[in-house]
Amino acid sequence: METSNNSIADAVRPLPKDMSHHFSDVTKARAPSRMKEFYKYFLIPNIGQLAGGLPSASLFPFDTLEAQTARPDRWTPTPNYPDPDGTLSSRLAATSISNPTVASHVVVPHDAPTSDPRKKIDLATALQYGQADGYPPLLSFVREFTRDYLHPNVPYKGGPEVIFTVGSTDGMSKTLEVFSNVWVEGKNDIRERPGLLCEVFMYANVLTQAQPRGIQPVPIEMDDGGMLPYGPGSLEDVLANWDHSKGKRPHLLYTVTMGHNPTSGVLSLERRKELYSICSKYDVIIIEDDPYWYLQYPSAAVEEAKARNLPIPEPKIANTLEKKSGYEYLDSLAPSFLSIDVDGRVVRLDTFSKTVAPGCRMGWITSSPSICERILRVSETGTQQPSGFAQVVIAETIMGPQPEASAAFAARSAKDRATFSGWKMEGWVRWLAGLRGQYERRMNRMSKILEEHAYQLKQSTPMRGSDSDWGVITKTQLYDFKWPRGGMFLWLHMRFETHPLWKAAGSRGNLIDGVALSTALMIFLTRKPYLVLVSPGLMFSATDKIRRERGWAYYRLCFAAESEENVDSCSLRFGEGVQRFWRIKNVKELEALLDDDAQSQSQSQSQRRTQDDDGAQLVNLGSWMGC
Amino acid sequence: METSNNSIADAVRPLPKDMSHHFSDVTKARAPSRMKEFYKYFLIPNIGQLAGGLPSASLFPFDTLEAQTARPDRWTPTPNYPDPDGTLSSRLAATSISNPTVASHVVVPHDAPTSDPRKKIDLATALQYGQADGYPPLLSFVREFTRDYLHPNVPYKGGPEVIFTVGSTDGMSKTLEVFSNVWVEGKNDIRERPGLLCEVFMYANVLTQAQPRGIQPVPIEMDDGGMLPYGPGSLEDVLANWDHSKGKRPHLLYTVTMGHNPTSGVLSLERRKELYSICSKYDVIIIEDDPYWYLQYPSAAVEEAKARNLPIPEPKIANTLEKKSGYEYLDSLAPSFLSIDVDGRVVRLDTFSKTVAPGCRMGWITSSPSICERILRVSETGTQQPSGFAQVVIAETIMGPQPEASAAFAARSAKDRATFSGWKMEGWVRWLAGLRGQYERRMNRMSKILEEHAYQLKQSTPMRGSDSDWGVITKTQLYDFKWPRGGMFLWLHMRFETHPLWKAAGSRGNLIDGVALSTALMIFLTRKPYLVLVSPGLMFSATDKIRRERGWAYYRLCFAAESEENVDSCSLRFGEGVQRFWRIKNVKELEALLDDDAQSQSQSQSQRRTQDDDGAQLVNLGSWMGC
């Protein structure tokens, strides 16, 4: 695979720049493994192994691992360039074509009789101690996919390296460890305080990771298209006018660029170039966390325009870069920051959580080789490799029975042998396209229903002496939103200022402000008959200031978790609940909602304590919520 | 399970002490999850879930996970209290009784129709985002096993808590993060430098973890029975005479107590009490890392005595504590530090690596609830939960099909239904006892063969005029060792001072010292016809000083990785190689070995660089080696 895209123009491409001045003290102090010198002895043919500290693979309690797996064509894809004349309902109908019974039986044998580590897919290797960078067969597949298909345009010589993580939360944790020193208030100089550039609304779990290290979030303004490069509050603005008395000028930027969490935008190639040049100017490392990269929705702009009776936009070519993957689906997607990373300052986090399952606890980092080497040192002394169970089942599913593993292959039923040869690259890409289809249809279903509930029509009492029997019809906008261009979320801008009780004085003399309305509506929606739970924008605000000033004006709705039918009914109940909420005219009704909730809060806390003591209920809500 | 052992005497037991003064700055700064307040809404029955950020479980590509698994009685156990009159050969013969065909087919369904999270074993939950402390069914099993069977005697009120890790390297990494600040030379005061108490010979991967954080190893003298509490270089000695100009007096102690790596000893209850009281006096946290706890070898003392014609020792009762597990095998093992941990200062690391397979990347920490809570906060922002693939397959194997999961159970073949109901607690304990049998027999095989090669007999030329035709027979000891009392390693003390070339001058005028002899023999053994690789004691020395002064005098031999037949032949080749090495009388022969090796070293390094560039050969030797 080294002879493909990445080496053709290597002679003229510059190497990535040295980024080691960004490394933390701990990272700089990491010595390469002392064991390396010893490695050559392991390679002596037929050497009797009394040196290693391994248990015997013959004593593992598993003789095979097997799975009933989907075939890549289980789900029906959506078009990469949707026909503007096609109807939404015809696209939604495609769902029924999907066929969940399309399956193969996969068997991982205990021992595969090949000596090539890249083709040896068996329990004796996968369940043994292994390489911290990944299980060789799967690593080799992911590396090929990443370098040659997903990011064929990386500008620096040699192209990027990949290293497995145990999921992107782990990837982010390791990246923070590699690039930031711990800063302690009262102990360290304020001018040393590290900062993390991020969007004003963001995946807040990252702040939970950064906060104990003393890292301050530095929010950058954004619009539907993502982070703003220029203008007030933009990246350039914040970096150019940095106040050093508040901390070190940040050298790390965190961003979700494709199907932004929570705002759902996809960062265009043009804006990437602008942001990148600013990062290059101010020497900033870009951490690109893209779990939803394969979920980009070309139909959103078309359907949104149709729903609003606006001109249908031209199909957008998101990727105008030179090298193609050869897969129309992949080539239709907006490309990564890696594709323009001449300096080698991009660290990209990928995950299997959204393409296979979160329970894999498996992802990978793509970055320059020297940065990956430092991440590897962190893995070696922490997580080591991802679980062999996950790695081997996925390797076998994608790569199929290797020809050399003939005994195991022969042991399968004739039917399995006939039908199953592994997904291969083509199947993997087809699987992703099928998933995109599933989620794109859900997105359209939710958007369509919400579109229909965005306004409230009110007829005023006819004026005496008017010509008409009818009063004036007023149209109140309850919320606005963009149909999501990617990801799993719809970002709803609630227009609480149009609520009849906006800024009304409550019984305690407080004004009913945005925070109160937002919280009251969220609670109201969880009650019968609406019974629907949404995430308040307060949860995604990068700072308390943002939370206070505007976080209350947003909700994030996820269309991914529920079935298509439930997406419909939940969206409908949401729309109806909001409509009903805008008819509340009595301040006491809102106050009652908030009071009730505060009471149940303290009850639930004492309940939870009991459960915690019980040890089985310590739920990791932050990651579960994707917030 | 809360009603069993741990609550009976709770009324009179004290709570564990507050250990929060030991927490690092980062640990102190960790806020509890902000999401917790939101949790109550998730519990609303039939709530429409638009809040979470989860992918849809219906889109996971796996419909089942299955495995051909061993039944617990696959391997034959060894006696807990061996008959001193039994012969070793009869015990070795037991091998053939083991039956690798004893297997069951395990099926994890996509959806199990129960709502009890502790009994719900299916892919929809296991492959979804989950709890950072562990997959509820498996966590509940491990918690019961740990609290009620493995450590029923924990003295503090309420007993210990457990939290899953992604293996013990991860567990140690998190423990270091919780209990130590990073210290940087030149930046921080030397009097703040943290230290880690450890044995002079130790699992060196821990030092690779500690070193980049600026933690200095503080070695304590040990004997065959483990760390010395009193006397020169002992724990009490080092702590009482601490020189603060060299760093902070250590508040962390790291130790492997059962089947010590590399020295194979098992720490007795008596010595534990002594060490514990010193740790209590000096306020030291004890990190007990015991991957080999279930591998304790009662036959070692008996067979060693027989082989050396010494009096057979009385069977030793390792555990004299009050509460029993009810399983003779478990109750025969030396107990953990947890069993005497009145203060709550013990953090114990457990792993599935040696009881199931290293590729699980799964283990757990047992400690006081407040320490586990801090570990949980670290997991939430890093590894999250272990892989669902590993967790669910092991849960299903041990716990069996839950009665509620009737559809999946009914779908099995009649044979499977008849034979498979999960290992349960009894099966799990039986599996461990069977593994102990397998490894104990290997240990005895290796020890027996090494015993036979420990001496070299030499006959001197008969003196002229002597009465005898025979010269004087001298008996040279080449090495000495204890038959391992536990674990996977045999620790060989090489008597290089008896080698004919000991301290001989080489051609370069250097004396052939221990390091040269140790390295030369290690290399010599990797050559034909010996072809056997051992780990030099240099690798396990806690400091350079120890390495220089005495590390060279030891080899660690692992009897776990190779098959029983190979353990025999490798041990034999080792013994013969050592015998041959002691007949080398020409300094040049040793020098040639070392020179050859240095050359191939540089060759292999350049080879390795090529492989590294290739991305598939960055081997994590440290963990692989168990050193």
CSV table of N, CA, C and O in Angstrom, one decimal, chain A residues 25 29 34-35 40-42 48-54 61 63-64 66 68 70 74 118 127 129 170 187 209 211 354 359 361 381 384-385 388 531 533 535 547 556 558 562 597 614 623-625, chain B residues 25 29 34 40-42 48-54 61 63-64 66 68 70 74 118 127 129 187 209 211 354 359 361 381 384-385 388 531 533 535 547 556 558 562 597 614 621 623-625:
chain,number,residue,atom,x,y,z
A,25,ASP,N,5.7,18.4,29.3
A,25,ASP,CA,6.9,18.0,30.0
A,25,ASP,C,6.9,16.4,30.1
A,25,ASP,O,7.9,15.8,29.9
A,29,ALA,N,9.5,13.8,28.5
A,29,ALA,CA,10.3,12.9,29.3
A,29,ALA,C,10.1,11.4,29.0
A,29,ALA,O,10.8,10.5,29.6
A,34,ARG,N,12.8,0.5,26.6
A,34,ARG,CA,14.1,-0.1,26.8
A,34,ARG,C,14.2,-1.5,26.2
A,34,ARG,O,15.2,-2.1,26.1
A,35,MET,N,13.0,-2.1,26.0
A,35,MET,CA,13.0,-3.4,25.5
A,35,MET,C,13.4,-3.6,24.1
A,35,MET,O,13.6,-4.7,23.6
A,40,LYS,N,15.3,-8.3,18.7
A,40,LYS,CA,15.9,-9.1,17.6
A,40,LYS,C,15.9,-10.6,18.0
A,40,LYS,O,15.8,-11.4,17.2
A,41,TYR,N,16.0,-10.8,19.3
A,41,TYR,CA,16.1,-12.2,19.8
A,41,TYR,C,14.8,-13.0,19.6
A,41,TYR,O,14.7,-14.2,19.4
A,42,PHE,N,13.7,-12.2,19.6
A,42,PHE,CA,12.4,-12.8,19.4
A,42,PHE,C,12.2,-13.3,18.0
A,42,PHE,O,11.4,-14.1,17.7
A,48,GLY,N,13.2,-21.0,21.6
A,48,GLY,CA,12.4,-21.4,22.8
A,48,GLY,C,12.1,-20.2,23.7
A,48,GLY,O,13.0,-19.6,24.1
A,49,GLN,N,10.8,-19.9,23.9
A,49,GLN,CA,10.5,-18.7,24.5
A,49,GLN,C,10.3,-18.8,26.0
A,49,GLN,O,9.2,-19.1,26.5
A,50,LEU,N,11.4,-18.6,26.7
A,50,LEU,CA,11.3,-18.6,28.2
A,50,LEU,C,11.4,-17.1,28.7
A,50,LEU,O,11.4,-16.9,29.9
A,51,ALA,N,11.5,-16.2,27.8
A,51,ALA,CA,11.7,-14.8,28.2
A,51,ALA,C,10.4,-14.0,28.4
A,51,ALA,O,10.3,-13.3,29.4
A,52,GLY,N,9.5,-14.2,27.5
A,52,GLY,CA,8.2,-13.4,27.6
A,52,GLY,C,7.4,-13.7,28.9
A,52,GLY,O,7.7,-14.8,29.5
A,53,GLY,N,6.5,-12.9,29.2
A,53,GLY,CA,5.7,-13.1,30.3
A,53,GLY,C,4.2,-13.4,29.9
A,53,GLY,O,3.3,-13.0,30.6
A,54,LEU,N,4.1,-14.2,28.9
A,54,LEU,CA,2.8,-14.4,28.3
A,54,LEU,C,2.1,-15.7,28.9
A,54,LEU,O,2.8,-16.7,29.1
A,61,PRO,N,-9.9,-19.7,27.3
A,61,PRO,CA,-11.2,-20.5,27.4
A,61,PRO,C,-12.0,-20.5,26.1
A,61,PRO,O,-13.1,-21.0,26.1
A,63,ASP,N,-12.4,-21.4,22.0
A,63,ASP,CA,-11.8,-22.1,20.9
A,63,ASP,C,-12.2,-21.4,19.5
A,63,ASP,O,-11.5,-21.6,18.6
A,64,THR,N,-13.3,-20.7,19.5
A,64,THR,CA,-13.6,-19.9,18.4
A,64,THR,C,-14.3,-18.6,18.9
A,64,THR,O,-14.8,-18.6,20.1
A,66,GLU,N,-17.4,-16.3,17.2
A,66,GLU,CA,-18.2,-16.3,16.0
A,66,GLU,C,-19.3,-15.1,16.1
A,66,GLU,O,-19.5,-14.6,17.1
A,68,GLN,N,-23.0,-13.6,13.9
A,68,GLN,CA,-23.9,-13.4,12.8
A,68,GLN,C,-23.7,-11.9,12.5
A,68,GLN,O,-24.1,-11.1,13.3
A,70,ALA,N,-24.0,-8.5,9.7
A,70,ALA,CA,-24.7,-7.9,8.6
A,70,ALA,C,-23.8,-8.0,7.3
A,70,ALA,O,-22.6,-8.0,7.4
A,74,ARG,N,-26.9,-4.4,3.7
A,74,ARG,CA,-28.2,-4.5,4.5
A,74,ARG,C,-29.0,-3.3,4.4
A,74,ARG,O,-30.2,-3.3,4.3
A,118,ARG,N,0.0,-9.8,9.2
A,118,ARG,CA,-1.1,-8.9,8.6
A,118,ARG,C,-2.2,-9.7,8.1
A,118,ARG,O,-3.3,-9.2,7.8
A,127,LEU,N,-6.1,-12.6,21.1
A,127,LEU,CA,-6.3,-12.6,22.5
A,127,LEU,C,-5.0,-12.6,23.4
A,127,LEU,O,-5.1,-12.7,24.6
A,129,TYR,N,-1.1,-10.8,24.3
A,129,TYR,CA,-0.6,-9.4,24.2
A,129,TYR,C,-0.3,-9.1,22.8
A,129,TYR,O,0.2,-9.9,22.0
A,170,ASP,N,-10.7,8.4,24.7
A,170,ASP,CA,-9.3,8.0,25.0
A,170,ASP,C,-8.3,8.8,24.1
A,170,ASP,O,-7.3,9.3,24.5
A,187,LYS,N,-0.7,27.6,42.2
A,187,LYS,CA,0.6,27.0,42.2
A,187,LYS,C,1.5,27.5,41.0
A,187,LYS,O,2.7,27.6,41.1
A,209,GLN,N,-12.8,16.8,30.3
A,209,GLN,CA,-11.4,16.3,30.2
A,209,GLN,C,-10.4,17.3,30.5
A,209,GLN,O,-9.4,17.1,31.1
A,211,GLN,N,-10.7,20.4,32.0
A,211,GLN,CA,-10.8,21.2,33.2
A,211,GLN,C,-9.9,20.7,34.4
A,211,GLN,O,-9.2,21.6,35.0
A,354,LYS,N,-19.5,5.0,16.0
A,354,LYS,CA,-20.6,5.3,15.2
A,354,LYS,C,-20.7,4.5,13.9
A,354,LYS,O,-21.8,4.6,13.2
A,359,GLY,N,-19.6,0.1,21.8
A,359,GLY,CA,-19.0,-0.9,22.7
A,359,GLY,C,-17.7,-1.5,22.2
A,359,GLY,O,-17.0,-2.2,22.9
A,361,ARG,N,-15.2,0.2,21.8
A,361,ARG,CA,-14.1,1.0,22.5
A,361,ARG,C,-12.9,0.9,21.6
A,361,ARG,O,-11.8,0.4,22.0
A,381,THR,N,2.0,2.6,28.1
A,381,THR,CA,2.0,2.7,29.5
A,381,THR,C,0.6,2.9,30.1
A,381,THR,O,0.5,3.2,31.3
A,384,GLN,N,-2.5,0.1,26.5
A,384,GLN,CA,-2.0,-0.9,25.6
A,384,GLN,C,-2.9,-1.0,24.4
A,384,GLN,O,-3.3,0.0,23.8
A,385,GLN,N,-3.2,-2.2,23.9
A,385,GLN,CA,-4.0,-2.2,22.7
A,385,GLN,C,-5.5,-2.3,23.0
A,385,GLN,O,-5.9,-2.6,24.1
A,388,GLY,N,-8.8,-7.4,22.1
A,388,GLY,CA,-8.6,-8.3,21.0
A,388,GLY,C,-10.0,-8.9,20.5
A,388,GLY,O,-10.1,-9.3,19.3
A,531,LEU,N,-43.9,13.4,26.6
A,531,LEU,CA,-43.0,12.4,27.0
A,531,LEU,C,-41.8,12.3,26.0
A,531,LEU,O,-41.5,11.3,25.4
A,533,LEU,N,-37.6,13.7,25.6
A,533,LEU,CA,-36.5,14.4,26.3
A,533,LEU,C,-35.5,14.9,25.3
A,533,LEU,O,-35.1,14.2,24.4
A,535,SER,N,-32.0,17.7,24.8
A,535,SER,CA,-30.8,18.2,25.5
A,535,SER,C,-30.8,19.7,25.5
A,535,SER,O,-30.8,20.3,24.4
A,547,ARG,N,-23.4,30.2,28.4
A,547,ARG,CA,-24.5,29.5,29.0
A,547,ARG,C,-25.6,30.5,29.4
A,547,ARG,O,-26.8,30.4,29.1
A,556,ARG,N,-30.8,20.6,21.6
A,556,ARG,CA,-30.2,19.6,20.7
A,556,ARG,C,-31.1,18.4,20.6
A,556,ARG,O,-31.4,17.8,21.7
A,558,CYS,N,-31.6,14.6,19.0
A,558,CYS,CA,-30.8,13.5,18.4
A,558,CYS,C,-31.8,12.7,17.6
A,558,CYS,O,-32.8,12.2,18.2
A,562,GLU,N,-33.3,6.7,18.3
A,562,GLU,CA,-34.6,6.0,18.2
A,562,GLU,C,-34.9,5.4,16.8
A,562,GLU,O,-34.3,5.8,15.8
A,597,ASP,N,-40.0,20.0,39.8
A,597,ASP,CA,-38.8,19.4,39.3
A,597,ASP,C,-37.7,19.5,40.4
A,597,ASP,O,-37.0,18.5,40.6
A,614,ASP,N,-24.8,0.8,46.0
A,614,ASP,CA,-25.0,-0.6,45.4
A,614,ASP,C,-24.0,-0.9,44.3
A,614,ASP,O,-23.9,-2.1,44.0
A,623,SER,N,-20.6,10.8,28.4
A,623,SER,CA,-20.3,10.2,27.1
A,623,SER,C,-21.6,9.5,26.5
A,623,SER,O,-21.8,9.6,25.3
A,624,TRP,N,-22.4,9.0,27.4
A,624,TRP,CA,-23.7,8.4,26.9
A,624,TRP,C,-24.5,9.4,26.1
A,624,TRP,O,-25.1,9.1,25.1
A,625,MET,N,-24.5,10.6,26.7
A,625,MET,CA,-25.3,11.7,26.1
A,625,MET,C,-24.6,12.3,24.8
A,625,MET,O,-25.3,13.0,24.1
B,25,ASP,N,-3.2,17.0,42.3
B,25,ASP,CA,-3.9,18.2,42.0
B,25,ASP,C,-5.0,18.0,41.0
B,25,ASP,O,-6.1,18.5,41.1
B,29,ALA,N,-9.0,18.3,41.4
B,29,ALA,CA,-9.8,19.3,40.6
B,29,ALA,C,-10.9,18.6,39.8
B,29,ALA,O,-11.7,19.3,39.1
B,34,ARG,N,-21.3,16.8,35.4
B,34,ARG,CA,-22.4,17.8,35.4
B,34,ARG,C,-23.7,17.2,34.9
B,34,ARG,O,-24.8,17.7,35.1
B,40,LYS,N,-32.2,11.8,36.1
B,40,LYS,CA,-33.6,11.4,36.5
B,40,LYS,C,-34.5,11.3,35.3
B,40,LYS,O,-35.5,10.5,35.2
B,41,TYR,N,-34.3,12.2,34.3
B,41,TYR,CA,-35.2,12.2,33.1
B,41,TYR,C,-35.1,11.0,32.3
B,41,TYR,O,-36.0,10.6,31.6
B,42,PHE,N,-33.9,10.4,32.3
B,42,PHE,CA,-33.7,9.1,31.6
B,42,PHE,C,-34.6,8.0,32.2
B,42,PHE,O,-34.9,7.0,31.5
B,48,GLY,N,-39.4,9.4,25.2
B,48,GLY,CA,-38.8,9.5,23.8
B,48,GLY,C,-37.4,10.1,23.9
B,48,GLY,O,-37.3,11.2,24.4
B,49,GLN,N,-36.5,9.3,23.5
B,49,GLN,CA,-35.1,9.7,23.7
B,49,GLN,C,-34.5,10.5,22.6
B,49,GLN,O,-33.9,10.0,21.6
B,50,LEU,N,-34.6,11.8,22.6
B,50,LEU,CA,-34.0,12.7,21.7
B,50,LEU,C,-32.8,13.4,22.3
B,50,LEU,O,-32.1,14.2,21.6
B,51,ALA,N,-32.5,13.1,23.5
B,51,ALA,CA,-31.4,13.8,24.2
B,51,ALA,C,-30.1,13.1,24.0
B,51,ALA,O,-29.1,13.8,23.8
B,52,GLY,N,-30.0,11.8,24.2
B,52,GLY,CA,-28.7,11.1,24.1
B,52,GLY,C,-28.1,11.3,22.8
B,52,GLY,O,-28.7,11.6,21.8
B,53,GLY,N,-26.8,11.0,22.7
B,53,GLY,CA,-26.0,11.0,21.5
B,53,GLY,C,-25.7,9.7,21.0
B,53,GLY,O,-24.6,9.4,20.5
B,54,LEU,N,-26.6,8.7,21.1
B,54,LEU,CA,-26.3,7.3,20.8
B,54,LEU,C,-26.6,7.0,19.4
B,54,LEU,O,-27.7,7.4,18.9
B,61,PRO,N,-23.6,-3.9,13.2
B,61,PRO,CA,-23.5,-4.9,12.2
B,61,PRO,C,-23.5,-6.3,12.7
B,61,PRO,O,-23.3,-7.3,11.9
B,63,ASP,N,-25.6,-9.4,14.7
B,63,ASP,CA,-26.9,-9.9,15.2
B,63,ASP,C,-26.7,-10.8,16.4
B,63,ASP,O,-27.6,-11.0,17.2
B,64,THR,N,-25.6,-11.5,16.4
B,64,THR,CA,-25.2,-12.3,17.5
B,64,THR,C,-23.7,-12.2,17.7
B,64,THR,O,-23.0,-11.9,16.8
B,66,GLU,N,-21.0,-15.1,19.2
B,66,GLU,CA,-21.0,-16.5,19.6
B,66,GLU,C,-19.5,-17.0,19.9
B,66,GLU,O,-18.6,-16.4,19.4
B,68,GLN,N,-17.2,-20.8,20.8
B,68,GLN,CA,-17.0,-22.1,21.3
B,68,GLN,C,-16.1,-22.0,22.6
B,68,GLN,O,-15.0,-21.5,22.5
B,70,ALA,N,-14.5,-23.2,26.5
B,70,ALA,CA,-14.2,-24.3,27.3
B,70,ALA,C,-15.2,-24.5,28.4
B,70,ALA,O,-15.8,-23.5,28.9
B,74,ARG,N,-12.2,-28.4,32.0
B,74,ARG,CA,-11.3,-28.8,30.9
B,74,ARG,C,-10.0,-29.2,31.4
B,74,ARG,O,-9.4,-30.1,30.9
B,118,ARG,N,-28.8,-6.0,35.4
B,118,ARG,CA,-27.8,-7.0,35.9
B,118,ARG,C,-28.0,-8.3,35.3
B,118,ARG,O,-27.1,-9.2,35.4
B,127,LEU,N,-22.9,-3.5,23.3
B,127,LEU,CA,-22.2,-2.8,22.3
B,127,LEU,C,-22.6,-1.3,22.2
B,127,LEU,O,-22.1,-0.5,21.4
B,129,TYR,N,-23.0,2.6,24.3
B,129,TYR,CA,-22.3,3.2,25.4
B,129,TYR,C,-22.8,2.7,26.7
B,129,TYR,O,-24.0,2.3,26.8
B,187,LYS,N,12.2,22.4,37.1
B,187,LYS,CA,11.0,23.3,37.2
B,187,LYS,C,10.4,23.2,38.6
B,187,LYS,O,9.9,24.2,39.2
B,209,GLN,N,6.1,3.6,33.4
B,209,GLN,CA,4.9,4.4,33.6
B,209,GLN,C,5.3,5.6,34.5
B,209,GLN,O,4.8,6.7,34.3
B,211,GLN,N,8.3,7.0,35.3
B,211,GLN,CA,9.5,7.8,35.0
B,211,GLN,C,9.1,9.1,34.3
B,211,GLN,O,9.5,10.2,34.8
B,354,LYS,N,-4.6,-13.0,32.7
B,354,LYS,CA,-4.0,-14.3,33.0
B,354,LYS,C,-5.0,-15.4,33.3
B,354,LYS,O,-4.7,-16.6,33.4
B,359,GLY,N,-5.8,-10.4,25.7
B,359,GLY,CA,-6.5,-9.6,24.7
B,359,GLY,C,-7.9,-9.1,25.2
B,359,GLY,O,-8.5,-8.3,24.5
B,361,ARG,N,-8.2,-7.1,27.5
B,361,ARG,CA,-7.9,-5.7,28.0
B,361,ARG,C,-9.0,-5.3,29.0
B,361,ARG,O,-9.8,-4.4,28.8
B,381,THR,N,-13.3,10.1,31.6
B,381,THR,CA,-12.7,11.1,30.7
B,381,THR,C,-11.6,10.5,29.9
B,381,THR,O,-10.8,11.2,29.3
B,384,GLN,N,-13.3,5.3,29.2
B,384,GLN,CA,-14.7,4.9,29.4
B,384,GLN,C,-14.8,3.4,29.8
B,384,GLN,O,-14.0,3.0,30.7
B,385,GLN,N,-15.7,2.6,29.3
B,385,GLN,CA,-15.7,1.2,29.7
B,385,GLN,C,-14.8,0.3,28.9
B,385,GLN,O,-14.4,0.7,27.8
B,388,GLY,N,-17.1,-3.8,24.9
B,388,GLY,CA,-18.4,-4.6,25.1
B,388,GLY,C,-18.3,-6.0,24.6
B,388,GLY,O,-18.9,-6.9,25.1
B,531,LEU,N,19.2,-22.6,21.4
B,531,LEU,CA,18.0,-21.9,20.9
B,531,LEU,C,17.0,-21.7,22.0
B,531,LEU,O,15.8,-22.1,21.9
B,533,LEU,N,15.6,-18.5,24.8
B,533,LEU,CA,15.7,-17.1,25.1
B,533,LEU,C,15.2,-16.9,26.6
B,533,LEU,O,14.1,-17.3,26.9
B,535,SER,N,15.1,-14.0,30.0
B,535,SER,CA,15.2,-12.6,30.3
B,535,SER,C,16.2,-12.3,31.4
B,535,SER,O,16.2,-12.9,32.5
B,547,ARG,N,21.1,-2.7,39.0
B,547,ARG,CA,21.4,-3.4,37.7
B,547,ARG,C,22.9,-3.6,37.7
B,547,ARG,O,23.3,-4.8,37.4
B,556,ARG,N,15.4,-14.5,34.5
B,556,ARG,CA,14.0,-14.9,34.7
B,556,ARG,C,13.6,-15.9,33.6
B,556,ARG,O,13.7,-15.5,32.4
B,558,CYS,N,10.4,-18.0,32.1
B,558,CYS,CA,8.9,-18.1,32.1
B,558,CYS,C,8.5,-19.5,31.7
B,558,CYS,O,8.9,-20.0,30.6
B,562,GLU,N,5.1,-21.5,26.8
B,562,GLU,CA,5.3,-22.6,25.9
B,562,GLU,C,4.5,-23.8,26.4
B,562,GLU,O,4.0,-23.9,27.5
B,597,ASP,N,27.1,-9.9,18.4
B,597,ASP,CA,25.8,-9.5,18.8
B,597,ASP,C,25.6,-8.0,18.6
B,597,ASP,O,24.6,-7.5,18.1
B,614,ASP,N,6.9,1.3,8.1
B,614,ASP,CA,5.9,0.5,7.5
B,614,ASP,C,4.6,0.5,8.4
B,614,ASP,O,3.6,0.1,8.0
B,621,LEU,N,7.0,-4.2,23.4
B,621,LEU,CA,7.7,-5.3,24.0
B,621,LEU,C,7.6,-5.3,25.6
B,621,LEU,O,7.5,-6.4,26.2
B,623,SER,N,5.2,-4.7,27.7
B,623,SER,CA,4.1,-5.4,28.3
B,623,SER,C,4.1,-6.9,27.8
B,623,SER,O,3.7,-7.8,28.5
B,624,TRP,N,4.5,-7.1,26.6
B,624,TRP,CA,4.5,-8.4,26.0
B,624,TRP,C,5.4,-9.3,26.8
B,624,TRP,O,5.2,-10.4,27.0
B,625,MET,N,6.5,-8.7,27.2
B,625,MET,CA,7.5,-9.4,28.0
B,625,MET,C,7.1,-9.6,29.4
B,625,MET,O,7.7,-10.4,30.1
